[in-house]
Coordinates of N, CA and C in Angstrom, one line a residue:
M1 N 48.2 32.4 -53.5 CA 47.4 31.3 -54.0 C 48.3 30.4 -54.8
A2 N 48.4 29.1 -54.5 CA 49.2 28.2 -55.2 C 48.6 27.8 -56.5
L3 N 49.4 27.6 -57.5 CA 48.9 27.2 -58.8 C 49.0 25.7 -58.9
H4 N 48.0 25.1 -59.5 CA 48.1 23.6 -59.7 C 48.9 23.3 -61.0
S5 N 49.7 22.3 -60.9 CA 50.5 21.8 -62.0 C 49.5 21.1 -62.9
P6 N 49.7 21.1 -64.3 CA 48.7 20.5 -65.2 C 48.7 18.9 -65.0
T7 N 49.7 18.4 -64.4 CA 49.7 16.9 -64.2 C 49.2 16.5 -62.9
A8 N 49.1 17.4 -61.9 CA 48.6 17.0 -60.6 C 47.1 16.9 -60.6
P9 N 46.6 15.8 -60.0 CA 45.2 15.6 -59.9 C 44.5 16.7 -59.1
R10 N 43.3 17.1 -59.4 CA 42.6 18.1 -58.6 C 41.7 17.5 -57.6
T11 N 41.5 18.3 -56.5 CA 40.6 17.8 -55.5 C 39.2 18.2 -55.9
P12 N 38.3 17.3 -55.7 CA 36.9 17.6 -56.1 C 36.4 18.8 -55.3
R13 N 35.7 19.7 -55.9 CA 35.2 20.9 -55.2 C 33.7 21.1 -55.6
C14 N 33.0 21.7 -54.6 CA 31.6 22.0 -54.9 C 31.6 23.3 -55.8
S15 N 30.4 23.6 -56.2 CA 30.2 24.8 -57.1 C 30.7 26.1 -56.4
H16 N 30.7 26.1 -55.1 CA 31.2 27.4 -54.4 C 32.7 27.4 -54.3
G17 N 33.4 26.4 -54.8 CA 34.9 26.4 -54.8 C 35.5 25.8 -53.6
R18 N 34.8 25.3 -52.6 CA 35.4 24.7 -51.4 C 35.4 23.2 -51.7
R19 N 36.3 22.5 -51.0 CA 36.4 21.0 -51.2 C 35.1 20.3 -50.9
A20 N 34.7 19.4 -51.7 CA 33.5 18.7 -51.6 C 33.5 17.8 -50.3
P21 N 32.4 17.7 -49.6 CA 32.3 16.9 -48.4 C 32.7 15.5 -48.6
G22 N 33.7 15.0 -47.8 CA 34.1 13.6 -47.9 C 35.1 13.4 -49.1
A23 N 35.6 14.5 -49.7 CA 36.5 14.3 -50.8 C 37.9 14.0 -50.3
T24 N 38.5 13.1 -50.9 CA 39.9 12.8 -50.6 C 40.8 13.7 -51.4
P25 N 41.7 14.4 -50.8 CA 42.6 15.3 -51.5 C 43.4 14.5 -52.5
G26 N 43.6 15.1 -53.7 CA 44.4 14.4 -54.7 C 43.6 13.4 -55.6
V27 N 42.4 13.2 -55.3 CA 41.6 12.2 -56.1 C 40.6 13.0 -57.0
T28 N 40.6 12.7 -58.2 CA 39.7 13.4 -59.1 C 38.4 12.7 -59.2
A29 N 37.3 13.3 -58.9 CA 36.0 12.7 -59.0 C 35.2 13.0 -60.2
P30 N 34.4 12.1 -60.7 CA 33.6 12.5 -61.9 C 32.6 13.6 -61.4
G31 N 32.3 14.5 -62.3 CA 31.4 15.6 -61.9 C 30.7 16.1 -63.2
P32 N 30.0 17.2 -63.0 CA 29.3 17.8 -64.2 C 30.3 18.2 -65.2
R33 N 29.8 18.5 -66.4 CA 30.6 18.6 -67.6 C 31.7 19.7 -67.5
H34 N 31.3 20.9 -67.1 CA 32.3 22.0 -67.1 C 32.6 22.6 -65.7
R35 N 32.3 21.9 -64.7 CA 32.6 22.4 -63.4 C 34.1 22.2 -63.0
N36 N 34.7 23.3 -62.5 CA 36.1 23.3 -62.1 C 37.1 22.9 -63.1
G37 N 36.8 23.2 -64.4 CA 37.8 23.0 -65.4 C 38.0 21.6 -65.9
P38 N 39.0 21.3 -66.6 CA 39.2 20.0 -67.2 C 39.6 19.0 -66.1
R39 N 39.2 17.7 -66.4 CA 39.5 16.6 -65.5 C 40.6 15.8 -66.1
Q40 N 41.5 15.2 -65.3 CA 42.5 14.4 -65.7 C 42.0 12.9 -66.0
L41 N 42.6 12.3 -67.0 CA 42.3 10.9 -67.2 C 43.2 10.0 -66.3
S42 N 42.6 9.0 -65.8 CA 43.4 8.1 -65.0 C 44.2 7.2 -66.0
P43 N 45.2 6.5 -65.5 CA 46.0 5.7 -66.4 C 45.1 4.6 -67.1
E44 N 44.1 4.1 -66.5 CA 43.2 3.1 -67.1 C 42.4 3.8 -68.2
Q45 N 41.9 5.0 -67.9 CA 41.1 5.8 -68.9 C 42.0 6.2 -70.1
R46 N 43.2 6.6 -69.8 CA 44.1 6.9 -70.9 C 44.4 5.7 -71.8
Q47 N 44.6 4.6 -71.2 CA 44.8 3.3 -72.0 C 43.5 3.0 -72.8
F48 N 42.4 3.2 -72.2 CA 41.1 3.0 -72.9 C 41.0 3.9 -74.2
A49 N 41.4 5.2 -74.0 CA 41.3 6.2 -75.1 C 42.3 5.8 -76.1
E50 N 43.5 5.5 -75.7 CA 44.6 5.1 -76.7 C 44.2 3.9 -77.5
S51 N 43.5 3.0 -76.9 CA 43.1 1.8 -77.6 C 42.0 2.0 -78.6
H52 N 41.3 3.2 -78.5 CA 40.2 3.5 -79.4 C 40.4 4.7 -80.3
L53 N 41.7 5.1 -80.5 CA 42.0 6.2 -81.3 C 41.5 6.0 -82.7
N54 N 41.6 4.8 -83.3 CA 41.2 4.6 -84.6 C 39.7 4.8 -84.9
L55 N 38.9 4.5 -83.9 CA 37.5 4.8 -84.0 C 37.2 6.3 -84.1
A56 N 37.9 7.1 -83.3 CA 37.8 8.5 -83.4 C 38.2 9.0 -84.8
K57 N 39.4 8.5 -85.3 CA 39.9 8.9 -86.6 C 38.9 8.5 -87.7
Q58 N 38.3 7.3 -87.6 CA 37.4 6.9 -88.6 C 36.1 7.7 -88.6
Q59 N 35.6 8.1 -87.5 CA 34.4 8.9 -87.4 C 34.7 10.3 -88.0
A60 N 35.9 10.9 -87.6 CA 36.3 12.2 -88.2 C 36.4 12.1 -89.7
R61 N 36.9 11.1 -90.2 CA 37.1 10.9 -91.7 C 35.7 10.8 -92.3
R62 N 34.8 10.1 -91.7 CA 33.4 10.0 -92.3 C 32.7 11.3 -92.3
F63 N 32.9 12.1 -91.2 CA 32.2 13.4 -91.2 C 32.9 14.3 -92.2
A64 N 34.2 14.2 -92.3 CA 34.9 15.1 -93.3 C 34.4 14.8 -94.7
N65 N 34.3 13.5 -95.1 CA 33.8 13.2 -96.4 C 32.4 13.6 -96.6
R66 N 31.5 13.4 -95.6 CA 30.1 13.7 -95.7 C 29.8 15.2 -95.8
H67 N 30.5 16.0 -95.0 CA 30.2 17.4 -94.8 C 31.2 18.4 -95.5
G68 N 32.2 17.8 -96.1 CA 33.2 18.7 -96.8 C 34.0 19.6 -95.9
I69 N 34.2 19.2 -94.7 CA 35.0 20.0 -93.8 C 36.4 19.2 -93.7
P70 N 37.5 20.0 -93.6 CA 38.8 19.3 -93.6 C 38.9 18.4 -92.4
Y71 N 39.5 17.2 -92.6 CA 39.7 16.2 -91.6 C 40.4 16.7 -90.4
D72 N 41.4 17.5 -90.6 CA 42.2 18.0 -89.4 C 41.4 18.8 -88.5
D73 N 40.4 19.6 -89.1 CA 39.5 20.4 -88.2 C 38.6 19.6 -87.4
L74 N 38.2 18.4 -87.8 CA 37.3 17.5 -87.1 C 38.0 16.6 -86.1
L75 N 39.3 16.4 -86.3 CA 40.1 15.5 -85.5 C 40.1 15.9 -84.0
G76 N 40.2 17.2 -83.7 CA 40.2 17.7 -82.4 C 38.9 17.4 -81.7
A77 N 37.8 17.6 -82.3 CA 36.5 17.3 -81.8 C 36.3 15.8 -81.5
A78 N 36.8 15.0 -82.5 CA 36.7 13.6 -82.3 C 37.5 13.1 -81.1
Y79 N 38.7 13.7 -80.9 CA 39.5 13.3 -79.7 C 38.9 13.8 -78.4
E80 N 38.2 14.9 -78.5 CA 37.5 15.4 -77.3 C 36.4 14.4 -76.9
G81 N 35.6 13.9 -77.9 CA 34.6 12.9 -77.7 C 35.2 11.6 -77.2
L82 N 36.4 11.3 -77.6 CA 37.0 10.0 -77.2 C 37.4 10.2 -75.7
C83 N 37.9 11.3 -75.3 CA 38.2 11.5 -73.9 C 37.0 11.5 -73.0
K84 N 35.9 12.1 -73.5 CA 34.7 12.0 -72.7 C 34.1 10.6 -72.6
A85 N 34.3 9.8 -73.7 CA 34.0 8.4 -73.6 C 34.8 7.7 -72.6
A86 N 36.1 8.0 -72.6 CA 37.0 7.3 -71.6 C 36.6 7.7 -70.2
L87 N 36.2 8.9 -70.0 CA 35.8 9.3 -68.6 C 34.4 8.7 -68.2
G88 N 33.5 8.5 -69.2 CA 32.2 8.1 -68.8 C 31.9 6.6 -69.0
F89 N 32.8 5.8 -69.6 CA 32.5 4.4 -69.9 C 32.5 3.6 -68.6
D90 N 31.5 2.8 -68.4 CA 31.3 1.9 -67.3 C 31.2 0.5 -67.8
A91 N 32.2 -0.3 -67.6 CA 32.2 -1.7 -68.2 C 31.2 -2.6 -67.4
S92 N 30.9 -2.2 -66.2 CA 29.9 -3.1 -65.5 C 28.5 -3.1 -66.0
L93 N 28.2 -2.1 -66.9 CA 26.9 -2.1 -67.6 C 26.8 -3.1 -68.7
G94 N 27.9 -3.7 -69.1 CA 27.8 -4.8 -70.1 C 27.8 -4.3 -71.6
H95 N 28.0 -3.0 -71.8 CA 28.0 -2.5 -73.2 C 29.4 -2.7 -73.8
R96 N 29.4 -2.8 -75.1 CA 30.7 -2.9 -75.8 C 31.3 -1.5 -75.8
P97 N 32.6 -1.4 -75.5 CA 33.3 -0.1 -75.5 C 33.2 0.6 -76.8
S98 N 33.3 -0.1 -77.9 CA 33.3 0.6 -79.2 C 32.0 1.3 -79.5
S99 N 30.9 0.7 -79.1 CA 29.6 1.3 -79.3 C 29.5 2.6 -78.5
Y100 N 30.0 2.6 -77.3 CA 29.9 3.8 -76.5 C 30.8 4.9 -77.1
V101 N 32.0 4.5 -77.5 CA 33.0 5.5 -78.0 C 32.4 6.1 -79.3
V102 N 31.9 5.3 -80.2 CA 31.3 5.9 -81.4 C 30.2 6.9 -81.2
L103 N 29.3 6.6 -80.2 CA 28.2 7.5 -79.9 C 28.8 8.8 -79.3
K104 N 29.7 8.7 -78.4 CA 30.3 9.9 -77.8 C 31.0 10.8 -78.9
V105 N 31.8 10.1 -79.7 CA 32.6 10.8 -80.8 C 31.6 11.5 -81.8
K106 N 30.6 10.7 -82.2 CA 29.7 11.3 -83.1 C 29.0 12.5 -82.5
G107 N 28.6 12.4 -81.3 CA 27.9 13.5 -80.6 C 28.8 14.7 -80.5
E108 N 30.1 14.6 -80.2 CA 31.0 15.7 -80.2 C 31.2 16.3 -81.6
L109 N 31.3 15.4 -82.6 CA 31.4 15.9 -83.9 C 30.2 16.7 -84.4
L110 N 29.0 16.3 -84.0 CA 27.8 17.0 -84.3 C 27.8 18.4 -83.6
H111 N 28.2 18.4 -82.4 CA 28.3 19.7 -81.7 C 29.2 20.6 -82.4
H112 N 30.3 20.1 -82.8 CA 31.3 20.9 -83.5 C 30.8 21.4 -84.8
L113 N 30.1 20.6 -85.6 CA 29.5 21.0 -86.8 C 28.4 22.1 -86.6
R114 N 27.6 21.9 -85.6 CA 26.6 22.9 -85.3 C 27.1 24.2 -84.9
D115 N 28.2 24.2 -84.1 CA 28.9 25.4 -83.6 C 29.7 26.1 -84.7
T116 N 30.3 25.4 -85.6 CA 31.2 26.0 -86.6 C 30.8 25.8 -88.0
G117 N 29.7 25.1 -88.3 CA 29.4 24.8 -89.7 C 29.0 25.9 -90.6
F118 N 28.5 27.0 -90.0 CA 28.1 28.2 -90.8 C 28.9 29.4 -90.3
L119 N 29.3 30.2 -91.3 CA 30.1 31.3 -90.9 C 29.2 32.5 -90.4
L120 N 28.0 32.5 -90.8 CA 27.0 33.4 -90.3 C 26.2 32.8 -89.2
R121 N 25.7 33.6 -88.3 CA 24.8 33.1 -87.2 C 23.4 32.9 -87.8
I122 N 23.0 31.7 -87.9 CA 21.7 31.3 -88.5 C 21.0 30.5 -87.4
T123 N 19.6 30.7 -87.4 CA 18.9 30.1 -86.3 C 18.9 28.5 -86.5
H124 N 18.7 27.9 -85.4 CA 18.8 26.4 -85.4 C 17.7 25.8 -86.3
R125 N 16.5 26.4 -86.3 CA 15.5 25.9 -87.2 C 15.8 26.0 -88.7
M126 N 16.5 27.2 -89.0 CA 16.9 27.3 -90.4 C 17.9 26.3 -90.8
R127 N 18.9 26.0 -89.9 CA 19.9 25.0 -90.2 C 19.3 23.6 -90.4
E128 N 18.3 23.3 -89.5 CA 17.6 22.0 -89.6 C 16.9 21.9 -90.9
L129 N 16.2 22.9 -91.3 CA 15.4 22.9 -92.5 C 16.4 22.7 -93.7
W130 N 17.5 23.4 -93.7 CA 18.5 23.3 -94.8 C 19.0 21.9 -94.8
M131 N 19.3 21.3 -93.7 CA 19.9 19.9 -93.7 C 18.8 18.9 -94.2
K132 N 17.5 19.1 -93.9 CA 16.5 18.3 -94.4 C 16.3 18.5 -95.9
A133 N 16.6 19.7 -96.4 CA 16.3 20.0 -97.8 C 17.5 19.6 -98.7
R134 N 18.6 19.2 -98.2 CA 19.8 18.8 -99.0 C 19.4 17.8 -100.1
R135 N 18.7 16.8 -99.7 CA 18.4 15.7 -100.7 C 17.4 16.2 -101.8
P136 N 16.3 16.9 -101.4 CA 15.4 17.4 -102.5 C 16.1 18.4 -103.4
V137 N 17.0 19.2 -102.8 CA 17.8 20.2 -103.6 C 18.7 19.4 -104.6
A138 N 19.3 18.4 -104.1 CA 20.2 17.6 -105.0 C 19.4 16.8 -106.1
L139 N 18.2 16.5 -105.8 CA 17.3 15.9 -106.8 C 16.8 16.9 -107.9
G140 N 17.0 18.2 -107.6 CA 16.6 19.2 -108.6 C 15.2 19.6 -108.5
L141 N 14.5 19.4 -107.3 CA 13.1 19.7 -107.2 C 13.0 21.3 -107.2
A142 N 11.8 21.7 -107.6 CA 11.5 23.2 -107.7 C 11.3 23.7 -106.2
D143 N 11.5 25.0 -106.1 CA 11.3 25.6 -104.7 C 10.0 25.2 -104.1
G144 N 8.9 25.3 -104.8 CA 7.6 25.0 -104.3 C 7.5 23.5 -103.8
E145 N 8.1 22.6 -104.6 CA 8.1 21.2 -104.2 C 8.9 21.0 -102.9
I146 N 10.0 21.7 -102.8 CA 10.9 21.5 -101.6 C 10.2 22.0 -100.4
A147 N 9.5 23.2 -100.5 CA 8.7 23.7 -99.4 C 7.6 22.8 -99.0
A148 N 7.0 22.1 -100.0 CA 5.9 21.1 -99.6 C 6.5 19.9 -98.9
V149 N 7.7 19.5 -99.4 CA 8.3 18.3 -98.7 C 8.7 18.6 -97.3
L150 N 9.1 19.9 -97.1 CA 9.5 20.3 -95.7 C 8.3 20.7 -94.8
G151 N 7.2 20.9 -95.5 CA 6.0 21.2 -94.7 C 5.9 22.7 -94.3
I152 N 6.5 23.6 -95.1 CA 6.6 25.0 -94.8 C 6.1 25.8 -96.0
E153 N 5.9 27.1 -95.7 CA 5.4 27.9 -96.8 C 6.6 28.3 -97.7
L154 N 6.3 28.6 -99.0 CA 7.3 29.0 -99.9 C 8.2 30.1 -99.5
P155 N 7.6 31.2 -99.0 CA 8.5 32.4 -98.6 C 9.5 32.0 -97.5
E156 N 9.1 31.1 -96.6 CA 10.0 30.6 -95.5 C 11.1 29.8 -96.1
W157 N 10.8 28.9 -97.1 CA 11.8 28.1 -97.8 C 12.8 29.0 -98.5
L158 N 12.3 30.1 -99.2 CA 13.2 31.0 -99.9 C 14.1 31.7 -99.0
E159 N 13.7 32.1 -97.8 CA 14.5 32.7 -96.8 C 15.6 31.7 -96.3
V160 N 15.2 30.5 -96.1 CA 16.2 29.5 -95.6 C 17.2 29.3 -96.7
R161 N 16.8 29.1 -98.0 CA 17.7 28.9 -99.1 C 18.7 30.1 -99.2
Q162 N 18.2 31.3 -99.1 CA 19.0 32.4 -99.2 C 20.0 32.5 -98.1
A163 N 19.6 32.2 -96.8 CA 20.5 32.3 -95.7 C 21.6 31.2 -95.6
C164 N 21.2 30.0 -96.0 CA 22.1 28.8 -95.9 C 22.7 28.4 -97.1
G165 N 22.1 28.6 -98.3 CA 22.5 28.0 -99.5 C 23.7 28.7 -100.2
L166 N 24.0 29.9 -99.9 CA 25.1 30.7 -100.5 C 26.3 30.7 -99.7
R167 N 27.4 30.5 -100.3 CA 28.7 30.7 -99.5 C 29.0 32.2 -99.4
P168 N 29.5 32.6 -98.3 CA 29.9 34.0 -98.1 C 31.0 34.4 -99.1
V169 N 31.0 35.6 -99.6 CA 32.0 36.0 -100.6 C 33.1 36.8 -99.8
P170 N 34.3 36.4 -100.0 CA 35.4 37.1 -99.3 C 35.4 38.6 -99.7
L171 N 35.8 39.5 -98.7 CA 35.8 40.9 -99.0 C 37.1 41.2 -99.8
E172 N 38.1 40.5 -99.7 CA 39.3 40.7 -100.4 C 39.7 39.5 -101.2
E173 N 40.2 39.7 -102.4 CA 40.6 38.5 -103.3 C 41.8 37.9 -102.7
E174 N 42.0 36.6 -102.8 CA 43.1 35.9 -102.3 C 44.3 36.3 -103.1
G175 N 45.5 36.5 -102.5 CA 46.7 36.8 -103.2 C 46.9 38.3 -103.2
E176 N 46.0 39.1 -102.7 CA 46.2 40.6 -102.7 C 47.1 41.0 -101.5

C-alpha cells in the first residue's frame, strides 16, 4: 500500500474508502468535517489564512484575558478555526471575510474551552450553570440568591459550586 506524502493532494473518497464517483485524481474536494483525514489548503486558501492571522491572534488574546488560560494554549485552536474559515469561505455570498473568520475562530476557541476548560469531567449543564453564575458570584450574592437567579434549587447550586468552583489540589507539591 502506497503512503501519501503530506504535501500531495488527496483524491476525494467515499465513506467506504473508494474513490468518489466523478472524482478527479489529485483534486481535493470539500467534504464533511472529519472524513478521510485532514484536507490540504489550496494556494488561494493559504493566502486567505495568512492574510487573516492577526484576527486569529486577536481572538486568542481576548479569550486568554477573559478566561485566564495561557495565550499560547489558545493559539493552536485559533489557527485551526482560521484554517476552517479558509476552507469554508465563499466570496460569492457577499459576506466580509473578517466577519466569517472571527465567527469560525471564536467557535473553535469555544470548543477548545469546553473540551479542556475543566480538569475534571463535569456535565455540560453544570458548566453552563457555573458560567451563568460567574457574575452573581463576583457581585457577592448569597447562595440562595444565586440559585434564584439561575432558576434552580439551592442544593443543585451547592453541587455546581462544589464541582466547578474549586481548583483541584495537586497531589505533590511543586519542587519535590
